[in-house]
Amino acid sequence: MVNYIWVAMTIIGLVFALINGNMEAVNKAVFDGAKEAVTLCIGLISVLVFWLGMMRIAEESGLLQKLTRLFRPIVKRIFPEVPANHPAMGYILSNMISNMFGLGNAATPLGIKAMEELKKLNRGKTEASRSMVTFLAINTASITIIPTTVIAIRINYHSASPTEIVVPTIIATILSAIGALLIDRYFYYRRSRKG
Amino acid sequence: MTAIFIIAEVEKDDEVMGFISTISLTFIPLLIGIILLYGTYKRVPTYESFVEGGKEGIKIAVSIIPFLVGMLVAISIFRASGALDALMNWLRPLMKSMGVPAEIVPLLIIRPISGTAALGMTSDLIAVYGPDSFIGRLASVLQGSTDTTFYVLTVYFGAVGIKKMGDALKVGLLADVVGIIVSILIVGLIFGTT
């Protein structure tokens, strides 16, 4: 599926460029896109190193397991295939908490780590497991408590009340997360019925 | 419905907001402090563990590069060629018939694809229509309540080498649609559509 989407996006783009006669823009786009990707990854190195280092300490000291025990009743229902004491649970939880506080740069390393643990649980297969799809669904719905960037933009443009969107955002984010989970469940049951 | 209005009223209170932003400001330093103190208390070789964990970070960051380059180049071509604009023009009447304001359509399409572009569009919409207009508020809520599905998918699956994504993309995009519908309804209900 990704293969098709990837090729389709590129080819449709090339065809449009041909029709519109802006091949020059496309040539530039190729290198701009590649550059942006590398810049993003380089920027990720710093936060990845820092947070994965911190989380290693948290894991070895047992702090991560403590956190897991605290939230186990809720998360167990969302991820029925992950054993309660598995480190994946700890990473999933810390990823969700970081997202809630709008700490995107801490959330990404933790999310990657969670994925890694989920892959181990799936015996290293290169296929996405049920838990992985659920985890991604939650992440793309991005549960936020404080949308800091948006508040900053609103202040910048002299909003009478920059923070008035906080509560609507929380409600929207919770409802869309619930929606994401329901959609995820629906696809899971459809898959399992097919066998 | 009244409950939501009451919460919205309370939220405007500066004290509450101050409290929330204090929490988020102190969260990271507090977390670092707790991790280090607890690690020391449990006799973990903190510095060495940190370095070991950090090494993993470099490996992961480097391994994501090809995935992101592939994805971002495709997106970049799609956008620069005018294909994205054509898609928007095509979708606009359809969305409008469903009650979505035309001004917001480009943001809806770009949101799952590119985080930086979406942020640029959001601040552009806020600049043009004003932060306290329906469009401005809707853009704000949308930006906060959904995420860049393609980026999350590429980075998370790329980092651990998942080749078959299964239903992940479908689920992620449908979740975005739910987020969009919910945002429009909530902003309309709380602030009205003007």
Tab-separated table of C-alpha atoms in Angstrom, chain A residues 19-187:
chain	number	residue	atom	x	y	z
A	19	ILE	CA	1.085	19.783	-18.030
A	20	ASN	CA	1.660	22.968	-16.068
A	21	GLY	CA	5.137	23.349	-17.458
A	22	ASN	CA	6.793	23.880	-14.099
A	23	MET	CA	9.454	21.204	-14.299
A	24	GLU	CA	11.872	23.692	-12.815
A	25	ALA	CA	9.896	23.812	-9.582
A	26	VAL	CA	9.873	20.010	-9.450
A	27	ASN	CA	13.630	19.815	-9.915
A	28	LYS	CA	14.014	22.145	-6.993
A	29	ALA	CA	11.409	20.213	-5.003
A	30	VAL	CA	13.407	16.991	-5.253
A	31	PHE	CA	16.429	18.493	-3.579
A	32	ASP	CA	14.459	20.623	-1.160
A	33	GLY	CA	12.502	17.584	0.001
A	34	ALA	CA	15.618	15.487	0.450
A	35	LYS	CA	17.340	18.288	2.314
A	36	GLU	CA	14.395	18.863	4.614
A	37	ALA	CA	14.326	15.155	5.466
A	38	VAL	CA	17.996	15.049	6.380
A	39	THR	CA	17.722	18.277	8.375
A	40	LEU	CA	14.800	16.772	10.289
A	41	CYS	CA	16.781	13.637	11.108
A	42	ILE	CA	19.839	15.577	12.189
A	43	GLY	CA	17.596	17.656	14.417
A	44	LEU	CA	16.206	14.444	15.848
A	45	ILE	CA	19.649	13.153	16.852
A	46	SER	CA	19.951	15.517	19.798
A	47	VAL	CA	16.582	14.690	21.335
A	48	LEU	CA	16.876	10.994	20.536
A	49	VAL	CA	20.234	10.734	22.262
A	50	PHE	CA	19.123	12.714	25.279
A	51	TRP	CA	15.767	11.048	25.901
A	52	LEU	CA	16.840	7.521	25.101
A	53	GLY	CA	19.751	8.043	27.505
A	54	MET	CA	17.392	9.271	30.208
A	55	MET	CA	14.941	6.474	29.564
A	56	ARG	CA	17.700	3.880	29.867
A	57	ILE	CA	18.299	5.084	33.407
A	58	ALA	CA	14.546	5.036	34.073
A	59	GLU	CA	14.341	1.497	32.766
A	60	GLU	CA	17.293	0.154	34.724
A	61	SER	CA	16.157	1.768	37.941
A	62	GLY	CA	12.676	0.314	37.626
A	63	LEU	CA	10.981	3.705	37.345
A	64	LEU	CA	9.445	2.840	33.995
A	65	GLN	CA	7.934	-0.339	35.424
A	66	LYS	CA	6.445	1.683	38.282
A	67	LEU	CA	4.763	4.032	35.866
A	68	THR	CA	3.409	1.076	33.944
A	69	ARG	CA	1.899	-0.458	37.074
A	70	LEU	CA	0.096	2.817	37.822
A	71	PHE	CA	-1.735	3.041	34.500
A	72	ARG	CA	-1.991	-0.683	33.798
A	73	PRO	CA	-5.789	-1.017	34.177
A	74	ILE	CA	-6.488	1.500	31.380
A	75	VAL	CA	-3.731	0.631	28.950
A	76	LYS	CA	-4.316	-3.117	29.298
A	77	ARG	CA	-7.699	-2.625	27.652
A	78	ILE	CA	-6.267	-0.607	24.790
A	79	PHE	CA	-3.391	-3.025	24.158
A	80	PRO	CA	-4.716	-6.496	25.041
A	81	GLU	CA	-1.821	-8.236	23.279
A	82	VAL	CA	0.938	-6.577	25.301
A	83	PRO	CA	1.808	-8.424	28.535
A	84	ALA	CA	1.280	-6.125	31.519
A	85	ASN	CA	4.897	-6.190	32.693
A	86	HIS	CA	6.485	-5.814	29.281
A	87	PRO	CA	8.766	-2.778	28.770
A	88	ALA	CA	6.692	-1.861	25.693
A	89	MET	CA	3.916	-0.755	28.071
A	90	GLY	CA	6.270	1.667	29.827
A	91	TYR	CA	7.368	3.254	26.582
A	92	ILE	CA	3.841	3.475	25.211
A	93	LEU	CA	2.748	5.245	28.401
A	94	SER	CA	5.654	7.673	28.500
A	95	ASN	CA	5.067	8.461	24.826
A	96	MET	CA	1.404	9.232	25.520
A	97	ILE	CA	2.251	11.375	28.527
A	98	SER	CA	4.876	13.358	26.575
A	99	ASN	CA	2.346	13.947	23.808
A	100	MET	CA	-0.227	15.159	26.300
A	101	PHE	CA	2.167	17.802	27.569
A	102	GLY	CA	2.977	18.870	24.033
A	103	LEU	CA	6.544	17.592	24.294
A	104	GLY	CA	6.752	16.356	20.731
A	105	ASN	CA	10.524	16.037	20.780
A	106	ALA	CA	10.458	13.766	23.811
A	107	ALA	CA	7.501	11.822	22.459
A	108	THR	CA	9.173	10.731	19.219
A	109	PRO	CA	12.136	8.851	20.774
A	110	LEU	CA	9.792	7.159	23.241
A	111	GLY	CA	7.408	6.217	20.445
A	112	ILE	CA	10.229	4.677	18.414
A	113	LYS	CA	11.356	2.751	21.480
A	114	ALA	CA	7.796	1.524	22.033
A	115	MET	CA	7.674	0.353	18.425
A	116	GLU	CA	10.937	-1.496	18.884
A	117	GLU	CA	9.558	-3.353	21.903
A	118	LEU	CA	6.328	-4.121	20.050
A	119	LYS	CA	8.382	-5.569	17.219
A	120	LYS	CA	10.202	-7.847	19.687
A	121	LEU	CA	6.801	-8.962	20.952
A	122	ASN	CA	5.853	-9.768	17.382
A	123	ARG	CA	8.955	-11.994	17.114
A	124	GLY	CA	10.786	-9.474	14.935
A	125	LYS	CA	8.418	-9.745	11.980
A	126	THR	CA	8.525	-6.898	9.448
A	127	GLU	CA	4.739	-6.779	9.416
A	128	ALA	CA	2.804	-4.334	11.583
A	129	SER	CA	1.178	-6.111	14.525
A	130	ARG	CA	-2.234	-5.313	15.947
A	131	SER	CA	-0.675	-3.378	18.844
A	132	MET	CA	1.465	-1.338	16.454
A	133	VAL	CA	-1.562	-0.221	14.460
A	134	THR	CA	-3.366	0.730	17.666
A	135	PHE	CA	-0.337	2.633	18.911
A	136	LEU	CA	-0.077	4.561	15.655
A	137	ALA	CA	-3.787	5.332	15.688
A	138	ILE	CA	-3.453	6.902	19.134
A	139	ASN	CA	-0.376	8.828	18.055
A	140	THR	CA	-1.906	10.277	14.907
A	141	ALA	CA	-4.888	11.442	16.943
A	142	SER	CA	-2.280	13.175	19.147
A	143	ILE	CA	-3.800	13.640	22.577
A	144	THR	CA	-2.816	17.169	23.588
A	145	ILE	CA	-3.474	19.076	26.794
A	146	ILE	CA	-1.589	22.266	26.004
A	147	PRO	CA	-1.184	23.173	22.316
A	148	THR	CA	1.763	25.481	23.028
A	149	THR	CA	2.710	26.303	19.432
A	150	VAL	CA	-0.812	27.320	18.515
A	151	ILE	CA	-1.132	29.508	21.614
A	152	ALA	CA	2.142	31.194	20.646
A	153	ILE	CA	0.855	31.925	17.132
A	154	ARG	CA	-2.394	33.336	18.533
A	155	ILE	CA	-0.510	35.625	20.916
A	156	ASN	CA	1.613	36.721	17.990
A	157	TYR	CA	-1.478	37.866	16.082
A	158	HIS	CA	-2.953	39.681	19.098
A	159	SER	CA	-5.801	37.365	19.971
A	160	ALA	CA	-8.139	38.772	22.635
A	161	SER	CA	-7.946	35.367	24.305
A	162	PRO	CA	-5.071	33.227	23.021
A	163	THR	CA	-5.874	30.322	25.315
A	164	GLU	CA	-9.620	30.095	24.646
A	165	ILE	CA	-8.939	27.252	22.230
A	166	VAL	CA	-7.398	25.035	24.921
A	167	VAL	CA	-10.632	23.431	26.103
A	168	PRO	CA	-12.060	22.921	22.595
A	169	THR	CA	-8.731	21.358	21.611
A	170	ILE	CA	-8.819	18.985	24.586
A	171	ILE	CA	-12.380	17.939	23.816
A	172	ALA	CA	-11.598	17.508	20.110
A	173	THR	CA	-8.445	15.541	20.836
A	174	ILE	CA	-10.173	13.179	23.262
A	175	LEU	CA	-13.088	12.553	20.910
A	176	SER	CA	-10.793	11.970	17.953
A	177	ALA	CA	-8.654	9.588	20.016
A	178	ILE	CA	-11.787	7.634	20.932
A	179	GLY	CA	-12.738	7.688	17.265
A	180	ALA	CA	-9.286	6.431	16.306
A	181	LEU	CA	-9.544	3.546	18.772
A	182	LEU	CA	-12.989	2.562	17.513
A	183	ILE	CA	-11.796	2.646	13.888
A	184	ASP	CA	-8.761	0.599	14.874
A	185	ARG	CA	-10.971	-1.972	16.608
A	186	TYR	CA	-13.274	-2.135	13.618
A	187	PHE	CA	-10.387	-2.903	11.248
